[in-house]
Short mmCIF file of C-alpha atoms in Angstrom, two decimals:
data_model
loop_
_atom_site.label_atom_id
_atom_site.label_comp_id
_atom_site.label_asym_id
_atom_site.label_seq_id
_atom_site.Cartn_x
_atom_site.Cartn_y
_atom_site.Cartn_z
CA LEU A 1 -64.11 -35.73 -23.96
CA THR A 2 -60.54 -36.87 -23.68
CA GLU A 3 -60.12 -37.18 -27.48
CA GLU A 4 -61.53 -33.72 -28.00
CA GLU A 5 -59.20 -32.31 -25.35
CA LEU A 6 -56.24 -34.05 -26.98
CA ARG A 7 -57.23 -32.68 -30.36
CA LYS A 8 -57.51 -29.17 -28.95
CA LEU A 9 -54.14 -29.49 -27.28
CA ARG A 10 -52.56 -30.69 -30.52
CA GLU A 11 -54.06 -27.78 -32.40
CA GLU A 12 -52.88 -25.28 -29.78
CA THR A 13 -49.33 -26.65 -29.49
CA ASN A 14 -48.82 -27.17 -33.26
CA ALA A 15 -47.15 -30.54 -32.66
CA GLU A 16 -47.63 -31.66 -36.26
CA THR A 17 -45.86 -28.62 -37.68
CA LEU A 18 -42.99 -29.10 -35.30
CA ARG A 19 -42.63 -32.73 -36.31
CA GLN A 20 -42.57 -31.78 -39.97
CA GLU A 21 -39.87 -29.18 -39.38
CA LEU A 22 -37.80 -31.71 -37.44
CA GLU A 23 -38.06 -34.24 -40.28
CA LYS A 24 -36.96 -31.59 -42.77
CA GLU A 25 -33.96 -30.70 -40.62
CA ARG A 26 -32.97 -34.37 -40.36
CA GLN A 27 -33.12 -34.80 -44.11
CA ARG A 28 -30.99 -31.70 -44.62
CA ARG A 29 -28.44 -32.99 -42.13
CA LEU A 30 -28.25 -36.37 -43.88
CA GLU A 31 -27.78 -34.69 -47.25
CA LEU A 32 -25.00 -32.49 -45.86
CA GLU A 33 -23.25 -35.50 -44.35
CA GLN A 34 -23.38 -37.34 -47.67
CA LYS A 35 -21.94 -34.34 -49.51
CA VAL A 36 -19.13 -33.96 -46.96
CA ASN A 37 -18.24 -37.66 -47.23
CA GLU A 38 -18.15 -37.43 -51.02
CA VAL A 39 -15.85 -34.40 -50.90
CA LEU A 40 -13.50 -36.12 -48.46
CA LYS A 41 -13.34 -39.25 -50.61
CA ALA A 42 -12.56 -37.19 -53.69
CA ARG A 43 -9.75 -35.35 -51.91
CA ALA A 44 -8.32 -38.60 -50.57
CA GLU A 45 -8.20 -40.01 -54.12
CA GLU A 46 -6.57 -36.86 -55.52
CA VAL A 47 -3.80 -36.61 -52.89
CA PRO A 48 -1.93 -39.91 -53.68
CA ALA A 49 -2.22 -39.21 -57.41
CA THR A 50 -0.50 -35.82 -57.01
CA GLN A 51 2.13 -37.20 -54.60
CA GLN A 52 3.26 -39.96 -56.98
CA PRO A 53 6.59 -38.81 -58.54
CA ALA A 54 7.94 -39.80 -61.91
CA LYS A 55 9.10 -43.39 -61.97
CA PRO A 56 12.27 -43.53 -64.03
CA GLN A 57 13.42 -46.61 -62.15
CA PRO A 58 11.15 -49.39 -60.96
CA GLN A 59 13.40 -50.03 -57.94
CA ALA A 60 12.40 -46.73 -56.23
CA ASN A 61 8.82 -47.79 -55.47
CA GLY A 62 9.69 -49.71 -52.33
CA THR A 63 11.87 -46.96 -50.89
CA ASP A 64 9.17 -44.30 -51.55
CA LYS A 65 6.50 -46.37 -49.86
CA ARG A 66 8.76 -46.98 -46.87
CA SER A 67 9.62 -43.27 -46.53
CA HIS A 68 5.94 -42.34 -46.84
CA THR A 69 4.95 -44.79 -44.13
CA VAL A 70 7.82 -43.63 -41.87
CA CYS A 71 6.80 -39.97 -42.30
CA SER A 72 3.17 -40.74 -41.55
CA ARG A 73 4.18 -42.68 -38.46
CA VAL A 74 6.42 -39.82 -37.26
CA GLN A 75 3.63 -37.31 -37.87
CA LYS A 76 1.13 -39.49 -36.03
CA TRP A 77 3.51 -40.01 -33.08
CA PHE A 78 4.29 -36.27 -32.91
CA TYR A 79 0.60 -35.38 -33.00
CA ASP A 80 -0.23 -37.96 -30.29
CA LYS A 81 2.53 -36.65 -28.00
CA PHE A 82 2.44 -32.90 -28.60
CA GLY A 83 -0.89 -32.28 -30.33
CA GLU A 84 -2.66 -31.14 -27.19
CA TYR A 85 0.15 -28.67 -26.47
CA VAL A 86 -0.01 -27.29 -30.01
CA GLU A 87 -3.73 -26.73 -29.57
CA ASP A 88 -2.97 -24.41 -26.64
CA PHE A 89 -1.20 -21.97 -28.99
CA ARG A 90 -4.36 -21.33 -30.97
CA PHE A 91 -6.12 -18.07 -30.35
CA GLN A 92 -8.67 -18.24 -27.59
CA PRO A 93 -10.68 -15.24 -26.45
CA GLU A 94 -9.86 -14.13 -22.93
CA GLU A 95 -12.58 -14.60 -20.38
CA ASN A 96 -12.96 -11.56 -18.18
CA THR A 97 -14.06 -13.07 -14.91
CA VAL A 98 -15.45 -10.56 -12.45
CA GLU A 99 -14.73 -11.48 -8.85
CA THR A 100 -17.67 -11.13 -6.56
CA GLU A 101 -16.89 -8.81 -3.66
CA GLU A 102 -17.63 -10.18 -0.24
CA PRO A 103 -19.84 -7.97 1.93
CA LEU A 104 -18.33 -6.31 4.97
CA SER A 105 -18.88 -8.22 8.23
CA ALA A 106 -17.32 -7.96 11.67
CA ARG A 107 -16.86 -11.72 11.97
CA ARG A 108 -15.00 -11.89 8.67
CA LEU A 109 -12.78 -8.99 9.74
CA THR A 110 -11.73 -10.70 12.96
CA GLU A 111 -11.13 -13.97 11.12
CA ASN A 112 -8.93 -12.28 8.51
CA MET A 113 -6.97 -10.46 11.22
CA ARG A 114 -6.24 -13.74 12.96
CA ARG A 115 -5.33 -15.44 9.68
CA LEU A 116 -2.89 -12.64 8.89
CA LYS A 117 -1.36 -12.90 12.36
CA ARG A 118 -0.98 -16.68 12.10
CA GLY A 119 0.46 -16.48 8.59
CA ALA A 120 3.01 -13.82 9.55
CA LYS A 121 4.06 -15.65 12.74
CA PRO A 122 6.86 -17.77 11.12
CA VAL A 123 8.33 -14.68 9.48
CA THR A 124 8.19 -12.64 12.68
CA ASN A 125 9.74 -15.51 14.66
CA PHE A 126 12.57 -15.78 12.11
CA VAL A 127 13.23 -12.03 12.35
CA LYS A 128 13.15 -12.22 16.16
CA ASN A 129 15.70 -15.04 16.15
CA LEU A 130 18.00 -13.11 13.80
CA SER A 131 17.81 -10.01 15.97
CA ALA A 132 18.44 -12.19 19.05
CA LEU A 133 21.59 -13.59 17.39
CA SER A 134 22.78 -10.09 16.55
CA ASP A 135 21.96 -8.79 20.05
CA TRP A 136 23.74 -11.77 21.70
CA TYR A 137 20.58 -12.64 23.62
CA SER A 138 22.11 -16.05 24.32
CA ILE A 139 25.89 -15.63 24.51
CA TYR A 140 26.70 -19.30 23.89
CA THR A 141 24.33 -19.60 20.91
CA SER A 142 25.60 -16.39 19.27
CA ALA A 143 29.24 -17.38 19.88
CA ILE A 144 28.73 -20.83 18.34
CA ALA A 145 26.86 -19.34 15.35
CA PHE A 146 29.59 -16.72 14.84
CA ILE A 147 32.39 -19.33 14.90
CA ILE A 148 30.55 -21.71 12.56
CA TYR A 149 29.66 -18.94 10.12
CA MET A 150 33.16 -17.44 9.95
CA ASN A 151 34.72 -20.90 9.55
CA ALA A 152 32.28 -21.76 6.74
CA VAL A 153 32.98 -18.50 4.94
CA TRP A 154 36.74 -18.88 5.31
CA HIS A 155 36.70 -22.38 3.78
CA GLY A 156 34.11 -21.50 1.12
CA TRP A 157 31.27 -23.51 2.65
CA ALA A 158 28.79 -20.65 3.13
CA ILE A 159 26.31 -21.79 0.45
CA PRO A 160 26.36 -25.48 1.56
CA MET A 161 25.85 -24.31 5.15
CA PHE A 162 22.73 -22.30 4.26
CA LEU A 163 21.37 -25.20 2.19
CA PHE A 164 21.99 -27.60 5.08
CA LEU A 165 20.18 -25.23 7.46
CA ALA A 166 17.19 -25.11 5.09
CA ILE A 167 17.11 -28.94 4.89
CA LEU A 168 17.38 -29.15 8.69
CA ARG A 169 14.51 -26.69 9.13
CA LEU A 170 12.28 -28.68 6.76
CA SER A 171 13.17 -31.91 8.57
CA LEU A 172 12.25 -30.40 11.93
CA ASN A 173 8.99 -29.11 10.46
CA TYR A 174 8.22 -32.64 9.25
CA LEU A 175 8.80 -34.06 12.71
CA ILE A 176 6.67 -31.32 14.26
CA ALA A 177 3.91 -32.10 11.77
CA ARG A 178 4.14 -35.77 12.78
CA GLY A 179 3.47 -34.85 16.40
CA TRP A 180 6.93 -34.31 17.88
CA ARG A 181 7.39 -31.46 20.35
CA ILE A 182 10.48 -29.59 19.16
CA GLN A 183 11.26 -25.96 19.93
CA TRP A 184 14.20 -24.58 17.99
CA SER A 185 14.13 -20.91 18.86
CA ILE A 186 16.48 -18.58 20.69
CA VAL A 187 13.71 -16.35 21.98
CA PRO A 188 11.06 -18.30 23.93
CA GLU A 189 7.67 -18.14 22.27
CA VAL A 190 4.91 -16.61 24.34
CA SER A 191 1.49 -18.00 23.55
CA GLU A 192 -1.04 -15.21 23.53
CA PRO A 193 -4.55 -16.04 24.74
CA MET A 194 -6.98 -16.21 21.85
CA GLU A 195 -10.24 -14.48 22.58
CA PRO A 196 -13.26 -16.39 21.29
CA PRO A 197 -15.16 -14.49 18.60
CA LYS A 198 -18.28 -12.81 19.79
CA GLU A 199 -21.47 -13.87 18.10
CA ASP A 200 -23.52 -10.70 18.57
CA LEU A 201 -21.79 -7.33 18.39
CA THR A 202 -23.37 -3.98 19.02
CA VAL A 203 -23.18 -1.18 16.48
CA SER A 204 -20.52 0.70 18.44
CA GLU A 205 -18.40 -2.48 18.80
CA LYS A 206 -18.62 -3.15 15.07
CA PHE A 207 -17.69 0.44 14.31
CA GLN A 208 -14.75 0.27 16.72
CA LEU A 209 -13.62 -3.00 15.12
CA VAL A 210 -13.67 -1.39 11.66
CA LEU A 211 -11.67 1.55 13.01
CA ASP A 212 -9.07 -0.76 14.56
CA VAL A 213 -8.64 -2.72 11.32
CA ALA A 214 -8.44 0.51 9.32
CA GLN A 215 -5.82 1.89 11.70
CA LYS A 216 -3.69 -1.25 11.45
CA ALA A 217 -4.02 -1.31 7.66
CA GLN A 218 -3.15 2.40 7.51
CA ASN A 219 0.01 1.90 9.60
CA LEU A 220 1.05 -1.17 7.61
CA PHE A 221 0.51 0.50 4.25
CA GLY A 222 2.28 3.62 5.52
CA LYS A 223 5.39 1.65 6.49
CA MET A 224 5.41 -0.20 3.17
CA ALA A 225 4.95 3.06 1.26
CA ASP A 226 7.81 4.68 3.22
CA ILE A 227 10.16 1.81 2.34
CA LEU A 228 9.23 1.82 -1.36
CA GLU A 229 9.42 5.62 -1.63
CA LYS A 230 12.84 5.69 0.04
CA ILE A 231 14.16 3.07 -2.38
CA LYS A 232 12.65 4.98 -5.31
CA ASN A 233 14.14 8.29 -4.17
CA LEU A 234 17.52 6.62 -3.63
CA PHE A 235 17.71 5.48 -7.25
CA MET A 236 16.11 8.63 -8.72
CA TRP A 237 18.80 11.01 -7.39
CA VAL A 238 16.35 12.92 -5.20
CA GLN A 239 19.14 13.34 -2.65
CA PRO A 240 22.29 13.54 -4.85
CA GLU A 241 24.76 13.41 -1.95
CA ILE A 242 23.24 10.10 -0.77
CA THR A 243 22.91 8.47 -4.19
CA GLN A 244 26.48 9.52 -4.99
CA LYS A 245 27.77 7.17 -2.28
CA LEU A 246 25.83 4.26 -3.79
CA TYR A 247 27.08 5.20 -7.25
CA ILE A 248 30.74 5.16 -6.12
CA THR A 249 30.24 1.86 -4.26
CA LEU A 250 28.75 0.20 -7.35
CA TRP A 251 31.66 1.39 -9.51
CA ALA A 252 34.18 0.06 -6.96
CA ALA A 253 32.37 -3.30 -6.84
CA PHE A 254 32.28 -3.47 -10.65
CA ILE A 255 36.01 -2.78 -10.99
CA ALA A 256 36.81 -5.29 -8.26
CA SER A 257 34.69 -7.96 -9.98
CA CYS A 258 36.61 -7.39 -13.23
CA PHE A 259 40.10 -7.83 -11.76
CA LEU A 260 39.70 -9.97 -8.63
CA PRO A 261 38.64 -13.65 -8.63
CA TYR A 262 35.16 -14.45 -7.39
CA ARG A 263 36.50 -16.51 -4.51
CA ILE A 264 38.24 -13.49 -2.98
CA ILE A 265 35.17 -11.27 -3.56
CA GLY A 266 32.86 -13.82 -1.93
CA LEU A 267 35.26 -14.25 0.97
CA ALA A 268 35.45 -10.50 1.55
CA MET A 269 31.67 -10.05 1.35
CA GLY A 270 31.02 -13.03 3.67
CA LEU A 271 33.53 -11.85 6.27
CA TYR A 272 32.16 -8.31 6.19
CA ALA A 273 28.56 -9.57 6.56
CA GLY A 274 29.50 -11.75 9.54
CA ILE A 275 31.48 -9.02 11.33
CA LYS A 276 28.77 -6.46 10.59
CA PHE A 277 25.94 -8.71 11.79
CA PHE A 278 27.54 -10.17 14.92
CA LEU A 279 29.91 -7.42 16.13
CA ILE A 280 29.38 -4.01 14.54
CA ASP A 281 25.57 -4.01 14.83
CA PHE A 282 25.85 -5.15 18.45
CA ILE A 283 28.13 -2.21 19.27
CA PHE A 284 25.97 0.27 17.35
CA LYS A 285 22.77 -0.89 19.08
CA ARG A 286 24.41 -0.40 22.46
CA CYS A 287 25.78 3.04 21.50
CA PRO A 288 23.17 5.07 19.56
CA ARG A 289 25.40 8.15 19.30
CA LEU A 290 28.17 6.09 17.74
CA ARG A 291 25.68 4.57 15.32
CA ALA A 292 24.29 7.95 14.30
CA LYS A 293 27.84 9.10 13.52
CA TYR A 294 29.56 6.10 11.90
CA ASP A 295 26.90 3.60 10.71
CA THR A 296 26.77 4.58 7.05
CA PRO A 297 23.85 2.32 5.91
CA TYR A 298 21.74 3.45 8.88
CA ILE A 299 22.57 7.12 8.23
CA ILE A 300 21.72 6.78 4.52
CA TRP A 301 18.43 4.99 5.23
CA THR A 302 17.26 7.43 7.91
CA SER A 303 18.21 10.48 5.86
CA LEU A 304 16.38 9.27 2.76
CA PRO A 305 13.16 11.31 2.42
CA THR A 306 9.71 10.02 1.56
CA ASP A 307 7.33 11.74 -0.83
CA PRO A 308 5.30 13.49 1.94
CA GLN A 309 8.54 14.78 3.47
CA LEU A 310 9.65 16.12 0.10
CA LYS A 311 6.26 17.78 -0.32
CA GLU A 312 6.52 19.39 3.11
CA ARG A 313 10.01 20.65 2.30
CA SER A 314 8.90 22.13 -1.00
CA ASN A 315 5.86 23.74 0.63
CA ALA A 316 8.07 25.18 3.39
CA THR A 317 10.49 26.66 0.88
CA VAL A 318 7.65 28.08 -1.22
CA SER A 319 5.98 29.60 1.86
CA ARG A 320 9.29 31.16 2.93
CA ARG A 321 9.75 32.67 -0.50
CA LEU A 322 6.19 33.98 -0.47
CA GLN A 323 6.64 35.49 2.99
CA THR A 324 9.89 37.19 2.03
CA ALA A 325 8.37 38.46 -1.22
CA ALA A 326 5.28 39.70 0.62
CA SER A 327 7.35 41.44 3.28
CA ARG A 328 9.47 43.10 0.60
CA SER A 329 6.39 44.19 -1.32
CA TYR A 330 4.83 45.52 1.88
CA VAL A 331 7.94 47.52 2.72
CA GLY A 332 8.15 48.84 -0.82
CA SER A 333 4.45 49.74 -0.89
CA SER A 334 4.57 51.55 2.46
CA ALA A 335 7.60 53.65 1.48
CA PRO A 336 6.10 55.85 -1.27
CA ALA A 337 3.29 58.17 -0.26
CA GLY A 338 1.47 58.35 -3.60
CA ILE A 339 0.03 54.81 -3.53
CA ASN A 340 -3.71 54.52 -3.07
CA LYS A 341 -5.10 52.77 0.02
CA ASP A 342 -7.26 50.42 -2.08
CA GLU A 343 -4.21 49.18 -4.00
CA ASP A 344 -2.34 48.63 -0.73
CA SER A 345 -5.16 46.64 0.90
CA SER A 346 -5.69 44.47 -2.17
CA ARG A 347 -2.25 42.94 -1.69
CA PHE A 348 -3.33 41.33 1.57
CA HIS A 349 -5.16 38.05 2.00
CA THR A 350 -8.86 38.16 1.16
CA THR A 351 -11.70 35.94 2.32
CA LYS A 352 -15.08 35.34 0.71
CA ARG A 353 -16.47 38.44 2.47
CA GLY A 354 -13.59 40.78 1.66
CA ASN A 355 -10.17 41.69 2.98
CA PHE A 356 -9.07 39.62 5.95
CA HIS A 357 -8.23 42.51 8.29
CA GLU A 358 -11.53 44.24 7.50
CA VAL A 359 -13.64 41.13 8.12
CA PHE A 360 -12.16 40.55 11.58
CA ASN A 361 -11.37 44.21 12.45
CA LEU A 362 -7.66 43.53 12.81
CA SER A 363 -4.57 45.41 11.76
CA GLU A 364 -3.34 45.13 8.22
CA ASN A 365 -0.30 43.10 9.29
CA GLU A 366 -2.46 40.20 10.46
CA ARG A 367 -2.93 37.53 7.82
CA PRO A 368 -3.39 33.73 7.90
CA LEU A 369 -0.32 31.54 8.17
CA ALA A 370 0.95 29.78 5.09
CA VAL A 371 -0.38 26.44 6.34
CA CYS A 372 -3.97 27.70 6.54
CA GLU A 373 -4.28 30.25 3.77
CA ASN A 374 -7.61 28.74 2.73
CA GLY A 375 -8.57 27.91 6.34
CA TRP A 376 -10.10 24.77 7.83
CA ARG A 377 -13.80 24.10 7.46
CA CYS A 378 -15.42 23.37 10.81
CA CYS A 379 -18.37 24.23 13.04
CA LEU A 380 -18.09 26.38 16.17
CA ILE A 381 -19.91 24.90 19.17
CA ASN A 382 -20.47 27.53 21.86
CA ARG A 383 -21.77 25.59 24.83
CA ASP A 384 -22.47 28.77 26.83
CA ARG A 385 -25.31 29.68 24.45
CA LYS A 386 -28.71 28.01 24.68
CA MET A 387 -30.24 29.03 21.35
CA PRO A 388 -29.71 26.51 18.53
CA THR A 389 -28.80 29.28 16.08
CA ASP A 390 -26.04 30.53 18.36
CA TYR A 391 -25.02 27.13 19.67
CA ILE A 392 -23.60 25.77 16.38
CA ARG A 393 -22.19 27.87 13.54
CA ASN A 394 -20.59 26.56 10.36
CA GLY A 395 -17.62 28.43 9.00
CA ILE A 396 -13.86 28.54 8.39
CA LEU A 397 -11.09 28.72 10.98
CA TYR A 398 -7.91 30.75 10.40
CA VAL A 399 -4.72 31.18 12.44
CA THR A 400 -2.59 34.31 12.28
CA GLU A 401 0.54 35.21 14.18
CA ASN A 402 -1.45 36.54 17.14
CA TYR A 403 -5.11 35.54 16.69
CA LEU A 404 -7.42 32.60 16.12
CA CYS A 405 -10.16 33.76 13.73
CA PHE A 406 -13.44 32.02 12.90
CA GLU A 407 -15.49 33.32 9.94
CA SER A 408 -19.15 32.28 10.01
CA SER A 409 -20.63 31.08 6.74
CA LYS A 410 -24.03 32.63 7.46
CA SER A 411 -24.72 35.97 5.85
CA GLY A 412 -25.14 38.84 8.25
CA SER A 413 -23.13 41.13 10.42
CA SER A 414 -19.62 40.43 11.58
CA LYS A 415 -20.88 39.72 15.10
CA ARG A 416 -21.18 36.04 14.18
CA ASN A 417 -17.42 35.92 13.56
CA LYS A 418 -15.14 35.00 16.43
CA VAL A 419 -11.67 36.41 17.14
CA ILE A 420 -9.60 34.93 19.96
CA LYS A 421 -6.22 36.30 20.96
CA LEU A 422 -3.66 33.51 21.34
CA THR A 423 -2.24 34.98 24.52
CA ASP A 424 -5.72 34.87 26.09
CA ILE A 425 -6.05 31.11 25.56
CA THR A 426 -5.61 29.13 28.76
CA ASP A 427 -5.82 25.58 27.35
CA ILE A 428 -5.92 23.78 23.97
CA GLN A 429 -6.92 20.13 23.71
CA LYS A 430 -8.17 17.61 21.18
CA TYR A 431 -11.85 17.04 21.77
CA LYS A 432 -14.47 14.40 21.00
CA VAL A 433 -17.84 16.05 20.48
CA LEU A 434 -19.94 12.94 21.20
CA SER A 435 -18.57 10.48 23.75
CA VAL A 436 -20.76 7.70 22.31
CA LEU A 437 -18.81 7.61 19.05
CA PRO A 438 -15.58 5.54 19.06
CA GLY A 439 -12.23 7.04 18.14
CA SER A 440 -10.63 10.32 19.19
CA GLY A 441 -13.11 12.56 17.38
CA MET A 442 -12.51 15.52 15.07
CA GLY A 443 -12.65 18.55 17.34
CA ILE A 444 -10.42 21.08 19.12
CA ALA A 445 -11.43 22.61 22.48
CA VAL A 446 -10.12 26.10 23.29
CA SER A 447 -10.51 27.53 26.80
CA THR A 448 -10.52 31.29 27.47
CA PRO A 449 -11.25 33.36 30.61
CA SER A 450 -14.28 34.97 28.96
CA THR A 451 -16.14 31.66 28.47
CA GLN A 452 -17.38 29.32 31.17
CA LYS A 453 -17.10 26.22 28.97
CA PRO A 454 -14.45 25.71 26.28
CA LEU A 455 -15.23 26.66 22.70
CA VAL A 456 -15.23 23.59 20.46
CA PHE A 457 -14.29 23.67 16.78
CA GLY A 458 -15.76 20.36 15.60
CA ALA A 459 -16.24 18.39 12.36
CA MET A 460 -12.69 19.16 11.21
CA VAL A 461 -11.33 16.78 8.60
CA HIS A 462 -7.74 18.01 9.08
CA ARG A 463 -8.00 18.15 12.86
CA ASP A 464 -4.45 16.98 13.64
CA GLU A 465 -2.87 19.45 11.23
CA ALA A 466 -4.93 22.33 12.64
CA PHE A 467 -4.17 21.34 16.24
CA GLU A 468 -0.40 21.19 15.62
CA THR A 469 -0.44 24.57 13.86
CA ILE A 470 -2.49 26.29 16.55
CA PHE A 471 -0.53 24.72 19.40
CA ASN A 472 2.87 25.56 17.87
CA GLN A 473 1.87 29.16 17.22
CA TYR A 474 0.39 29.39 20.73
CA MET A 475 3.62 28.12 22.29
CA LYS A 476 5.66 30.49 20.13
CA ILE A 477 3.59 33.54 21.14
CA THR A 478 3.46 32.63 24.84
CA SER A 479 7.21 31.95 25.01
CA ALA A 480 7.93 35.24 23.24
CA SER A 481 5.65 37.17 25.60
CA SER A 482 7.20 35.51 28.67
CA THR A 483 10.71 36.44 27.52
CA CYS A 484 9.62 40.05 26.88
CA GLU A 485 8.10 40.28 30.39
CA SER A 486 11.21 38.83 32.00
#
């Protein structure tokens, strides 16, 4: 039985055919190796025959052999020393390695936040010590540092002084790493208590943690973007009167570097930096009005605009031009009597349902402000109503000079629309629809005498922009009405 099973297995696996193919491949490989060896031998015999020059003198044989051996030795030595580096210059296809993204986890977020805080701690401590020196936090330390710095600059020892301070800092770090307790800081370090990481977090705690990290990242990226955009706008002549000062300063520095020796230039720059850091900045920090008037670098930096500020300025100028053009066209259209009413109403703002003043039954002068020409998408939550169809309505919110208008997206009569007079509003606040959700929410609550509970405009993506616009217009109208009454 075993022999029959073995025979069946051999027949099924085709072991004999595989062995025959392997033997054929071995024979082919041996034949190829023999052919390659023969070719190499033939080339090796041909090369010395072609390299042998004419022998007019029998004395040249020894010198040729010596030069050939010396060249071969030099080539061999060069290949042994630098061959592996030469191999690196050969073309190698680039390997596109795809980094695996780590899944989002609350524990990893907290760990990365703490790592970032620990890594940035030396830099923040260094900046704190510099600001403490400039603010004369310790009078004796700042006085000694000022005297040493000015003396080093005056004698041309500024660079050796900074190098010595770097060596001293590394030496102290070595001693601290060896276990010594050394504190070399002007401002005393306050050890913050480290909260142990929680093992099990609820869904709301995880969501709040993600929001906190996103807020910190947003603020950090915003500050970095502001700095980079200000530098870019400074060099791109966005504000010509500011860049002109830098342009003149660079020309003055270039001319001075061409005619004055570098020792005098370095001395002047070092003295100015010391006086500016220790004395002028101290006076300016104590007197903000004086700083806002005479501190040229501070004035230039604060007056440099960022890209969002430039966009707001351009939008404000465009809206002013549009308002002036619209007012002129309205005055010109109302003067002649032969203009049709349809042509006059078509010049006003239109919504998806028709002309704005017809949709909300307002006068023709009422139109949305330039900030909200297209409106803000939101949902109106009327908490006085009990029916679900009347409780929540999706639509678009507009703000005019005198009214707050909500256009319902549902088809039907205009009764679903809501018009609130700004002077009738008693209170405006930012609102969080669901108290369970973390964060400040995306809603605006408007209180009026006609409603028992405030009307809530929720699910607004641009909530802060809408709130500022509504609140500013509300304050403008109420202040104007109070002055008229007085």
